[in-house]
């Protein structure tokens, strides 16, 4: 059985940003600083990223009972490949950490574009350690749609990236179904690569996060709430109608919310259909129609139910390596050792679906 990690992470925090970024931006390049607890953060535009405390804070640096085994694999690809061997992962699709998750909220669009280029070049070099097993996801300045299209094209055509990441919104204040973003989705469809929606607690202004200053609250709510909004925009906003060959994946929020959201959107479609005349079918039919994919958490007990509800071709395994809530080095084993997932479904969710999503 082929194992594909649909959402693993690198740690780009320690890139020599000032050396690599073009001259006009050197004085404003991302830099590593420590907060008052001695925890490393990225400083961009005078802000610590992700936000360490206060309303909408991250859980980075918060005390906790469990952490994954320490490893340098997020910075060092050779070690990463050893860790993949230890886990039994054949291919890993790589997202960033910081400033990756914070970049969409940089106000200066030109600075955001320059940071994205440095990051993507670094990630391309990281993947050269084994281009067959390490696959890159592009970071683009989504707050500047024309520049995002250009950088997406460069990453796919010039660097061989297999996907592009986006948050649910950015410093531009535009939702995913805003007309300004249509060229971005059009280019992803034209290039044949998926758009992966990925958010982070403490980055930007996730739904409801401004109401809380406690890391338990902010991290628990950010991912599922934002992904529900993302599905709402992509499905009800008509993105899939406009781009019928586009694939969109919703990462790191678990999968248990999907059946509930399908039924709730269908309920609203029943009595508010005249307000969304661009939709040709109920939202659930888009959500299980082959264009959308969802990552699940390794210890989710509802995986079998969700797969049956939404369709077994739509769920993908994601390790979240090696973020502080990952289960390395036991991530793969925590899924493959389960007796409640039939072998045929196991093969799909652990690799076959991700291979189709990313064209691997």
Short mmCIF file of C-alpha atoms in Angstrom, two decimals:
data_model
loop_
_atom_site.label_atom_id
_atom_site.label_comp_id
_atom_site.label_asym_id
_atom_site.label_seq_id
_atom_site.Cartn_x
_atom_site.Cartn_y
_atom_site.Cartn_z
CA UNK A 1 0.00 0.00 0.00
CA UNK A 2 1.40 3.36 -1.04
CA UNK A 3 1.45 5.95 1.76
CA UNK A 4 1.20 9.61 0.73
CA UNK A 5 1.29 12.34 3.33
CA UNK A 6 -1.04 14.97 1.87
CA UNK A 7 -0.05 17.64 4.41
CA UNK A 8 3.38 17.63 6.01
CA UNK A 9 5.35 20.72 6.97
CA UNK A 10 8.75 22.28 6.59
CA UNK A 11 10.12 24.99 8.89
CA UNK A 12 11.39 27.95 6.90
CA UNK A 13 11.81 30.24 9.90
CA UNK A 14 15.61 30.03 9.81
CA UNK A 15 16.12 30.77 6.12
CA UNK A 16 18.73 33.56 5.75
CA UNK A 17 15.97 35.92 4.67
CA UNK A 18 18.01 39.11 4.66
CA UNK A 19 20.64 37.54 2.41
CA UNK A 20 18.17 36.11 -0.10
CA UNK A 21 15.47 38.75 -0.40
CA UNK A 22 15.96 41.50 -3.04
CA UNK A 23 17.60 44.76 -1.98
CA UNK A 24 14.51 46.96 -1.60
CA UNK A 25 13.16 44.60 1.07
CA UNK A 26 16.28 43.66 3.07
CA UNK A 27 15.51 46.01 5.95
CA UNK A 28 12.02 44.48 6.21
CA UNK A 29 12.92 40.84 5.66
CA UNK A 30 11.41 38.30 8.06
CA UNK A 31 13.60 37.79 11.11
CA UNK A 32 13.60 35.39 14.04
CA UNK A 33 12.98 36.92 17.46
CA UNK A 34 12.21 35.45 20.86
CA UNK A 35 9.16 36.40 22.87
CA UNK A 36 9.26 36.92 26.63
CA UNK A 37 9.06 33.14 27.16
CA UNK A 38 12.09 32.48 24.98
CA UNK A 39 10.02 31.00 22.14
CA UNK A 40 11.14 31.74 18.57
CA UNK A 41 8.74 33.65 16.34
CA UNK A 42 9.02 35.35 12.97
CA UNK A 43 8.81 39.14 12.96
CA UNK A 44 7.12 40.65 9.89
CA UNK A 45 5.91 44.21 9.51
CA UNK A 46 6.55 44.81 13.20
CA UNK A 47 4.39 41.88 14.33
CA UNK A 48 5.24 38.51 15.82
CA UNK A 49 3.91 35.69 13.65
CA UNK A 50 1.92 33.77 14.68
CA UNK A 51 0.48 36.03 17.36
CA UNK A 52 1.88 34.81 20.71
CA UNK A 53 -0.67 36.29 23.11
CA UNK A 54 -3.78 38.42 23.37
CA UNK A 55 -6.97 38.19 21.34
CA UNK A 56 -6.58 35.66 18.54
CA UNK A 57 -3.35 34.19 19.90
CA UNK A 58 -1.63 31.03 18.70
CA UNK A 59 -0.91 28.00 20.85
CA UNK A 60 2.78 28.10 19.86
CA UNK A 61 4.81 27.94 23.07
CA UNK A 62 1.82 27.00 25.24
CA UNK A 63 2.41 24.28 27.89
CA UNK A 64 1.08 20.89 26.87
CA UNK A 65 1.15 17.25 27.91
CA UNK A 66 2.24 15.75 24.60
CA UNK A 67 4.61 16.68 21.81
CA UNK A 68 5.94 14.72 18.85
CA UNK A 69 9.45 13.30 18.93
CA UNK A 70 11.97 16.09 18.22
CA UNK A 71 13.63 16.02 14.81
CA UNK A 72 15.38 18.43 12.46
CA UNK A 73 13.54 17.06 9.43
CA UNK A 74 11.47 20.16 8.83
CA UNK A 75 14.69 22.09 8.15
CA UNK A 76 16.90 19.29 6.82
CA UNK A 77 15.57 17.18 3.94
CA UNK A 78 17.98 14.28 4.45
CA UNK A 79 16.69 13.86 8.00
CA UNK A 80 13.16 14.27 6.72
CA UNK A 81 13.63 11.33 4.36
CA UNK A 82 14.90 9.22 7.26
CA UNK A 83 11.82 10.18 9.27
CA UNK A 84 9.60 9.23 6.33
CA UNK A 85 11.30 5.84 6.20
CA UNK A 86 10.70 5.44 9.94
CA UNK A 87 7.00 6.22 9.50
CA UNK A 88 6.59 4.27 6.27
CA UNK A 89 5.68 7.32 4.15
CA UNK A 90 6.49 6.98 0.46
CA UNK A 91 5.75 10.56 -0.63
CA UNK A 92 5.24 13.77 1.36
CA UNK A 93 3.51 16.89 0.07
CA UNK A 94 5.06 19.88 1.80
CA UNK A 95 3.50 23.02 3.24
CA UNK A 96 5.35 25.70 5.17
CA UNK A 97 5.01 26.91 8.74
CA UNK A 98 6.16 30.46 9.40
CA UNK A 99 6.06 32.85 7.60
CA UNK A 100 4.09 30.55 5.26
CA UNK A 101 0.86 30.68 7.30
CA UNK A 102 1.23 34.39 8.09
CA UNK A 103 2.20 35.72 4.66
CA UNK A 104 -1.38 36.30 3.43
CA UNK A 105 -1.78 38.93 6.14
CA UNK A 106 1.25 41.02 5.21
CA UNK A 107 -0.08 44.46 4.26
CA UNK A 108 2.68 45.40 1.79
CA UNK A 109 1.88 43.40 -1.33
CA UNK A 110 5.33 43.83 -2.87
CA UNK A 111 6.98 42.60 0.31
CA UNK A 112 4.62 39.61 0.39
CA UNK A 113 5.55 38.73 -3.19
CA UNK A 114 9.27 38.93 -2.44
CA UNK A 115 8.94 36.71 0.64
CA UNK A 116 6.94 34.16 -1.36
CA UNK A 117 9.64 33.95 -4.03
CA UNK A 118 12.41 33.40 -1.47
CA UNK A 119 10.37 30.71 0.26
CA UNK A 120 9.47 28.89 -2.94
CA UNK A 121 13.07 28.89 -4.15
CA UNK A 122 14.21 27.49 -0.80
CA UNK A 123 11.51 24.81 -0.83
CA UNK A 124 12.45 23.79 -4.37
CA UNK A 125 16.04 23.26 -3.18
CA UNK A 126 14.80 21.31 -0.15
CA UNK A 127 12.86 18.94 -2.40
CA UNK A 128 15.91 18.27 -4.58
CA UNK A 129 17.12 15.87 -1.88
CA UNK A 130 14.67 13.39 -3.45
CA UNK A 131 12.33 14.88 -6.02
CA UNK A 132 10.42 11.61 -6.29
CA UNK A 133 9.42 11.57 -2.62
CA UNK A 134 9.31 15.27 -1.69
CA UNK A 135 6.66 17.38 -3.41
CA UNK A 136 6.21 21.12 -2.94
CA UNK A 137 3.14 23.31 -2.42
CA UNK A 138 3.51 26.89 -3.64
CA UNK A 139 3.14 29.94 -1.44
CA UNK A 140 1.72 32.94 -3.31
CA UNK A 141 0.83 36.52 -2.28
CA UNK A 142 -2.90 35.89 -2.46
CA UNK A 143 -3.60 39.46 -1.29
CA UNK A 144 -2.27 40.53 -4.72
CA UNK A 145 -4.13 38.28 -7.20
CA UNK A 146 -2.15 39.22 -10.37
CA UNK A 147 1.15 38.59 -8.57
CA UNK A 148 -0.27 35.37 -7.12
CA UNK A 149 -1.05 34.12 -10.63
CA UNK A 150 2.48 34.95 -11.82
CA UNK A 151 4.14 33.22 -8.87
CA UNK A 152 1.87 30.20 -9.19
CA UNK A 153 2.82 29.84 -12.84
CA UNK A 154 6.55 30.17 -12.01
CA UNK A 155 6.34 27.53 -9.29
CA UNK A 156 4.50 24.97 -11.39
CA UNK A 157 6.19 25.54 -14.74
CA UNK A 158 9.65 26.41 -13.48
CA UNK A 159 10.01 24.56 -10.19
CA UNK A 160 7.72 21.54 -10.58
CA UNK A 161 5.39 22.24 -7.66
CA UNK A 162 2.27 20.08 -7.39
CA UNK A 163 -0.21 22.40 -5.62
CA UNK A 164 -0.78 25.90 -4.32
CA UNK A 165 -1.92 26.96 -0.85
CA UNK A 166 -4.34 29.68 0.12
CA UNK A 167 -6.01 30.79 3.34
CA UNK A 168 -9.72 31.50 3.56
CA UNK A 169 -9.08 35.23 3.37
CA UNK A 170 -6.14 37.64 3.52
CA UNK A 171 -5.13 41.21 4.31
CA UNK A 172 -7.12 42.23 1.24
CA UNK A 173 -10.30 41.28 3.11
CA UNK A 174 -11.50 39.24 0.13
CA UNK A 175 -13.23 35.88 0.58
CA UNK A 176 -12.39 32.98 -1.72
CA UNK A 177 -15.38 33.65 -3.94
CA UNK A 178 -14.48 37.30 -4.56
CA UNK A 179 -14.32 38.14 -8.29
CA UNK A 180 -10.73 39.40 -7.93
CA UNK A 181 -9.62 35.83 -7.17
CA UNK A 182 -11.21 34.24 -10.23
CA UNK A 183 -8.00 34.56 -12.32
CA UNK A 184 -6.14 32.71 -9.56
CA UNK A 185 -8.56 29.78 -9.66
CA UNK A 186 -8.58 29.88 -13.45
CA UNK A 187 -4.79 29.57 -13.55
CA UNK A 188 -4.79 26.67 -11.07
CA UNK A 189 -7.35 24.88 -13.23
CA UNK A 190 -5.37 25.61 -16.40
CA UNK A 191 -2.17 24.28 -14.83
CA UNK A 192 -4.00 21.20 -13.54
CA UNK A 193 -2.96 21.61 -9.91
CA UNK A 194 -5.14 21.70 -6.78
CA UNK A 195 -5.76 24.67 -4.53
CA UNK A 196 -5.18 23.63 -0.91
CA UNK A 197 -6.94 25.72 1.72
CA UNK A 198 -4.77 25.82 4.84
CA UNK A 199 -5.10 28.09 7.87
CA UNK A 200 -3.21 28.57 11.11
CA UNK A 201 -4.24 29.68 14.59
CA UNK A 202 -2.74 33.04 15.45
CA UNK A 203 -2.37 34.02 11.80
CA UNK A 204 -4.73 36.69 10.53
CA UNK A 205 -8.28 37.03 11.76
CA UNK A 206 -9.87 33.59 11.66
CA UNK A 207 -13.60 33.37 12.31
CA UNK A 208 -14.39 34.17 15.94
CA UNK A 209 -10.75 34.13 16.99
CA UNK A 210 -10.82 37.79 18.01
CA UNK A 211 -13.14 36.82 20.88
CA UNK A 212 -10.56 34.70 22.71
CA UNK A 213 -7.10 35.13 24.20
CA UNK A 214 -6.61 31.50 25.27
CA UNK A 215 -4.67 29.03 23.07
CA UNK A 216 -7.03 26.12 23.78
CA UNK A 217 -9.95 28.11 22.41
CA UNK A 218 -8.21 29.66 19.43
CA UNK A 219 -6.56 26.51 18.12
CA UNK A 220 -9.61 24.30 18.63
CA UNK A 221 -11.89 26.62 16.67
CA UNK A 222 -9.70 28.15 13.97
CA UNK A 223 -9.26 25.22 11.61
CA UNK A 224 -12.79 23.77 11.39
CA UNK A 225 -14.56 27.13 11.49
CA UNK A 226 -12.40 28.59 8.74
CA UNK A 227 -12.70 25.49 6.57
CA UNK A 228 -16.47 25.56 6.87
CA UNK A 229 -16.36 29.13 5.58
CA UNK A 230 -13.98 28.04 2.81
CA UNK A 231 -16.35 25.29 1.64
CA UNK A 232 -19.22 27.77 1.79
CA UNK A 233 -17.35 30.19 -0.48
CA UNK A 234 -16.05 27.57 -2.91
CA UNK A 235 -19.33 25.68 -3.23
CA UNK A 236 -22.09 28.23 -2.71
CA UNK A 237 -19.96 31.00 -4.18
CA UNK A 238 -19.98 29.15 -7.49
CA UNK A 239 -16.24 28.50 -7.85
CA UNK A 240 -16.81 24.87 -8.83
CA UNK A 241 -19.46 25.87 -11.36
CA UNK A 242 -17.06 28.32 -12.98
CA UNK A 243 -14.11 25.91 -12.94
CA UNK A 244 -15.41 22.34 -13.37
CA UNK A 245 -11.91 20.82 -13.66
CA UNK A 246 -10.54 22.56 -10.57
CA UNK A 247 -9.66 20.50 -7.48
CA UNK A 248 -9.76 22.05 -4.02
CA UNK A 249 -8.53 20.43 -0.78
CA UNK A 250 -9.31 21.49 2.77
CA UNK A 251 -6.43 20.70 5.10
CA UNK A 252 -5.81 20.22 8.82
CA UNK A 253 -9.33 20.67 10.13
CA UNK A 254 -10.32 17.04 10.56
CA UNK A 255 -13.26 15.54 8.72
CA UNK A 256 -16.04 15.18 11.29
CA UNK A 257 -17.59 18.53 10.41
CA UNK A 258 -18.19 17.61 6.76
CA UNK A 259 -21.47 15.62 7.05
CA UNK A 260 -22.98 18.29 9.30
CA UNK A 261 -21.99 21.07 6.90
CA UNK A 262 -23.28 19.18 3.87
CA UNK A 263 -26.69 18.75 5.46
CA UNK A 264 -26.87 22.32 6.73
CA UNK A 265 -25.99 23.78 3.32
CA UNK A 266 -28.53 21.49 1.65
CA UNK A 267 -31.17 22.62 4.12
CA UNK A 268 -30.53 26.23 3.20
CA UNK A 269 -30.55 25.37 -0.49
CA UNK A 270 -34.05 23.91 -0.09
CA UNK A 271 -35.61 27.22 0.91
CA UNK A 272 -33.08 29.79 -0.35
CA UNK A 273 -32.39 28.32 -3.79
CA UNK A 274 -33.75 31.44 -5.58
CA UNK A 275 -30.99 33.51 -3.95
CA UNK A 276 -28.22 31.35 -5.51
CA UNK A 277 -29.41 30.87 -9.11
CA UNK A 278 -25.88 30.09 -10.29
CA UNK A 279 -25.95 26.73 -8.48
CA UNK A 280 -27.28 23.88 -10.60
CA UNK A 281 -27.53 21.30 -7.80
CA UNK A 282 -27.57 21.04 -4.00
CA UNK A 283 -24.30 21.86 -2.19
CA UNK A 284 -23.82 18.25 -1.08
CA UNK A 285 -23.57 17.13 -4.69
CA UNK A 286 -20.65 19.48 -5.23
CA UNK A 287 -19.04 18.34 -1.98
CA UNK A 288 -19.13 14.69 -3.03
CA UNK A 289 -18.84 15.31 -6.78
CA UNK A 290 -15.13 14.64 -7.21
CA UNK A 291 -13.63 18.15 -7.11
CA UNK A 292 -13.22 18.46 -3.34
CA UNK A 293 -10.88 16.61 -0.96
CA UNK A 294 -10.58 16.72 2.83
CA UNK A 295 -7.76 15.66 5.12
CA UNK A 296 -8.58 13.74 8.30
CA UNK A 297 -6.91 13.54 11.69
CA UNK A 298 -5.17 10.18 12.32
CA UNK A 299 -7.14 9.47 15.50
CA UNK A 300 -10.58 10.55 14.26
CA UNK A 301 -13.04 7.80 15.13
CA UNK A 302 -15.55 8.98 12.53
CA UNK A 303 -13.33 8.43 9.47
CA UNK A 304 -15.31 5.42 8.24
CA UNK A 305 -18.63 7.19 8.71
CA UNK A 306 -17.43 10.34 6.93
CA UNK A 307 -15.98 8.31 4.06
CA UNK A 308 -19.30 6.54 3.64
CA UNK A 309 -21.21 9.83 3.84
CA UNK A 310 -19.12 11.97 1.50
CA UNK A 311 -17.63 9.18 -0.61
CA UNK A 312 -14.48 7.15 -0.08
CA UNK A 313 -12.59 8.97 -2.85
CA UNK A 314 -12.50 12.27 -0.97
CA UNK A 315 -10.48 11.75 2.23
CA UNK A 316 -6.67 12.01 2.37
CA UNK A 317 -4.17 11.13 5.08
CA UNK A 318 -2.20 14.03 6.56
CA UNK A 319 0.53 13.73 9.19
CA UNK A 320 0.97 17.44 10.06
CA UNK A 321 4.65 16.51 10.53
CA UNK A 322 6.26 17.78 12.66
CA UNK A 323 4.05 20.42 14.16
CA UNK A 324 3.53 20.26 17.88
CA UNK A 325 0.18 18.48 17.60
CA UNK A 326 1.44 15.78 15.24
CA UNK A 327 1.94 12.17 16.31
CA UNK A 328 5.37 11.51 14.82
CA UNK A 329 6.78 8.87 14.72
CA UNK A 330 3.51 6.94 15.10
CA UNK A 331 1.24 8.82 12.69
CA UNK A 332 0.93 6.19 9.98
CA UNK A 333 0.70 3.33 12.46
CA UNK A 334 -2.12 5.08 14.33
CA UNK A 335 -4.24 4.78 11.18
CA UNK A 336 -3.09 1.55 9.55
CA UNK A 337 -3.42 -0.44 12.79
CA UNK A 338 -7.12 0.37 13.06
CA UNK A 339 -9.60 -2.48 12.61
CA UNK A 340 -12.61 -0.29 11.83
CA UNK A 341 -11.33 0.77 8.39
CA UNK A 342 -11.67 -1.89 5.65
CA UNK A 343 -8.54 -2.62 3.56
CA UNK A 344 -9.95 -1.12 0.35
CA UNK A 345 -10.86 2.12 2.13
CA UNK A 346 -7.51 2.16 3.92
CA UNK A 347 -5.65 2.02 0.60
CA UNK A 348 -7.69 4.92 -0.74
CA UNK A 349 -7.39 7.28 2.20
CA UNK A 350 -3.71 6.50 2.87
CA UNK A 351 -2.48 7.07 -0.67
CA UNK A 352 -4.69 6.50 -3.68
CA UNK A 353 -6.85 9.58 -3.14
CA UNK A 354 -3.86 11.84 -2.54
CA UNK A 355 -2.18 10.49 -5.68
CA UNK A 356 -5.23 11.53 -7.67
CA UNK A 357 -5.47 14.90 -5.92
CA UNK A 358 -1.86 15.85 -6.58
CA UNK A 359 -1.34 14.01 -9.84
CA UNK A 360 1.36 11.76 -8.38
#
